[in-house]
Amino acid sequence: MLKKTAIVTTAFALQILAANAQKNQLITDIEGRKTISLNGKWQYIVDPYETGFYDYRFKERLEKDNDAFWNSDVPKNKYDHKEYGYSDKNTLKVPGDWNSQDAKFLYYEGTVWYKKTFDYKKSNASDRVFLSFGAANYKTDVYLNGKKLGQHIGGFTPFNFEIPDSIIRTKGNYLVVKVDNKRGAEEIPTLNTDWWNYGGITRDVKLVELPANFITGFSLQLTKLSPGDNKIQGNVKLDQSSNVSEVQVEIPELKLKQSFPASNNIAAIDFTVANLQYWSPKTPKLYRVIVTAGADKLEDKIGFRTIEAKGEQLLLNGKHLFLRGISIHEEIPQEGRRAYSRADALQLLGWAKELNCNMVRLAHYPHDESMTRIADSLGVLVWSEIPVYWTINFKSEEVLGKAKQQLTEMVTRDQNRASIIIWSVGNETPISETRTNFMHTLLQTAKELDPTRLASAALEVSYKAEGKNINLIDDPLGKYVDMVSFNEYLGWYLGTPDSCKTANWATIYDKPLFISETGAEAKGGFISSSKAMWSEDYQAWYYKEQIAMLKRMPANFSGISPWILADFRSPRRNNPTYQQGWNTKGLIDRNGKKKKAFFLLKEYYGEMEKMYP
Ligand code: GCB
């Protein structure tokens, strides 16, 4: 009986998720739309007990409740005692995590209410208005003028809500956003991660004005099967209430201008072009693409390339590809904060370029859109991931629904980024049948959403299989990925770096093999000898031995993205001398200074670039 209730509840929760997804269809390419920024200073209230949301019986407050923090904080009369209020004494910058903005927030996890007032006049009376968030971590409830616009769950993907004409005013709009970053066992990520759980409205907030019938988004990709044929396919998605029956796609530089019929709010796109210049790290060519549907017009800059795993090799535009990668957290080490801007992306990707990288692994969650857009223009290949990390509740349908939602939002936002070649559905998930089914479903979803890119996940290793000092990647999930990727820390968590001298690596799958992580800690500026753990010299020794080992990897070895570009905050890391709340496996320290190992990896990548230009 109990079981049945649980199933019914889960089914109901999934229905709600699906209904919400329908209602709040994700609008992409916000950059190319008419927008009004709501970034800047917002007032806030810290509310660890969620008093603004629940009454004293811990029941959700009714919409008009005088004590609900989404309602006006101005007393109605002289006897209306208000026990909350927004004030200029308490402000936070949006976008931005709250933890880095005031010492009292350093380790805060819980609810913060944000408030902003604004005046607004529509440009055109017939326009529709949406409120768009680049991301807020983790659970966000949005209220305008006392009415709830909606809720979003997930800390690293965009969302939007339509603002009905009946709610918005020309003067004094009262926008309240409740952001709760409490971790949860049934969430994605779950309770346990190796990075700091920055809270807040971490990315841009904008009002978006769209014509009555608008394009929600579009995708255009060079088809995988025919790199020489220059066949481009995709679709244009229209808003559910759209009555437009035809869309037009234009690429002026290619002299292409073609119309396609739309039915049920979608138009399939399929055309062939001559003389296409492919996008690649060496030639990151982007074309101006204009899509028109009725009164709506959307522009983007798109690169065209193919990516394939063929036999044991990766092919970019039909040519052998070796990935000279680096893993990156979305964090600016010198300021101990989340990265969110173009300037931040330029700093992080600029460092990767200095390292002679042609690829970055954006760990362990989708980064800000400026990262993938700048990767497009700089010519950096990208692995983009959802935070299915370690001990997710793989048994739960509801949790699977949340993972699918984040995957869908990630792919939908970035489907036109040529830089992205791999969607990753998770990292180091513990092997079991339930977990493999869960992860397999996610890989299938990634493929359904986007058949043009590779799908993978960072897998587990069986150490010293067959007693021959062969470390075997035989994780059953390997069967379903396009590229077998694994993390290894030989010489840090296991043995000393000279263990690399005799270690061998292999996989049971005939697929490209990729090392998605390897690394050792070093406190920036601690210069000693290679035998002193935590010193830059030890880390350099680790890289020296690893690099020598890489030169003996099997023929399917297709690249590596060591852990990690820069030191990052992690509450798991509490060595009082060397860590103090930071994971120090960075090749760059928390002052932005390059450690010795940076230059060793740079040299290796220089050699690899010559070998595989
Ligand atoms: C890993 C994880 C990564 C950690 C890293 C470490 O395997 O994927 O998130 O930060 O190891 O430093 O231990």
mmCIF file of N, CA and C in Angstrom, residues 48 97 253 291 334-335 391 404 421 451 549 552-553 585 601:
data_model
loop_
_atom_site.group_PDB
_atom_site.id
_atom_site.type_symbol
_atom_site.label_atom_id
_atom_site.label_comp_id
_atom_site.label_asym_id
_atom_site.label_seq_id
_atom_site.Cartn_x
_atom_site.Cartn_y
_atom_site.Cartn_z
ATOM 1 N N PRO A 48 17.413 31.834 6.927
ATOM 2 C CA PRO A 48 17.765 30.414 7.092
ATOM 3 C C PRO A 48 16.578 29.541 7.520
ATOM 4 N N ASP A 97 27.657 35.121 -6.946
ATOM 5 C CA ASP A 97 27.301 34.266 -5.818
ATOM 6 C C ASP A 97 27.283 35.139 -4.571
ATOM 7 N N GLU A 253 26.929 35.263 -46.028
ATOM 8 C CA GLU A 253 28.255 34.972 -46.580
ATOM 9 C C GLU A 253 28.255 33.760 -47.510
ATOM 10 N N VAL A 291 17.520 33.902 -38.749
ATOM 11 C CA VAL A 291 16.294 33.106 -38.881
ATOM 12 C C VAL A 291 15.105 34.048 -38.726
ATOM 13 N N GLN A 334 41.546 34.062 -7.937
ATOM 14 C CA GLN A 334 42.078 35.227 -7.209
ATOM 15 C C GLN A 334 41.014 35.880 -6.333
ATOM 16 N N GLU A 335 39.728 35.687 -6.692
ATOM 17 C CA GLU A 335 38.670 36.328 -5.913
ATOM 18 C C GLU A 335 37.794 35.314 -5.179
ATOM 19 N N THR A 391 27.477 10.146 -5.679
ATOM 20 C CA THR A 391 26.441 9.270 -5.096
ATOM 21 C C THR A 391 25.014 9.774 -5.265
ATOM 22 N N LYS A 404 17.510 14.631 -16.252
ATOM 23 C CA LYS A 404 17.099 14.791 -17.660
ATOM 24 C C LYS A 404 16.780 16.249 -17.954
ATOM 25 N N ILE A 421 31.832 19.512 -28.354
ATOM 26 C CA ILE A 421 31.878 18.250 -29.103
ATOM 27 C C ILE A 421 31.382 17.069 -28.280
ATOM 28 N N PRO A 451 21.888 14.266 -31.975
ATOM 29 C CA PRO A 451 22.614 13.132 -32.568
ATOM 30 C C PRO A 451 23.936 13.539 -33.210
ATOM 31 N N MET A 549 54.398 8.428 -19.029
ATOM 32 C CA MET A 549 53.467 7.299 -19.153
ATOM 33 C C MET A 549 52.526 7.500 -20.350
ATOM 34 N N ARG A 552 53.389 6.132 -23.614
ATOM 35 C CA ARG A 552 53.291 4.680 -23.840
ATOM 36 C C ARG A 552 51.831 4.197 -23.892
ATOM 37 N N MET A 553 50.903 5.125 -24.032
ATOM 38 C CA MET A 553 49.486 4.719 -24.007
ATOM 39 C C MET A 553 49.138 3.943 -25.274
ATOM 40 N N LYS A 585 44.883 21.314 -6.582
ATOM 41 C CA LYS A 585 45.441 20.582 -7.733
ATOM 42 C C LYS A 585 45.596 21.487 -8.952
ATOM 43 N N LEU A 601 53.281 20.719 -18.608
ATOM 44 C CA LEU A 601 52.147 20.301 -19.441
ATOM 45 C C LEU A 601 52.140 21.109 -20.741
#
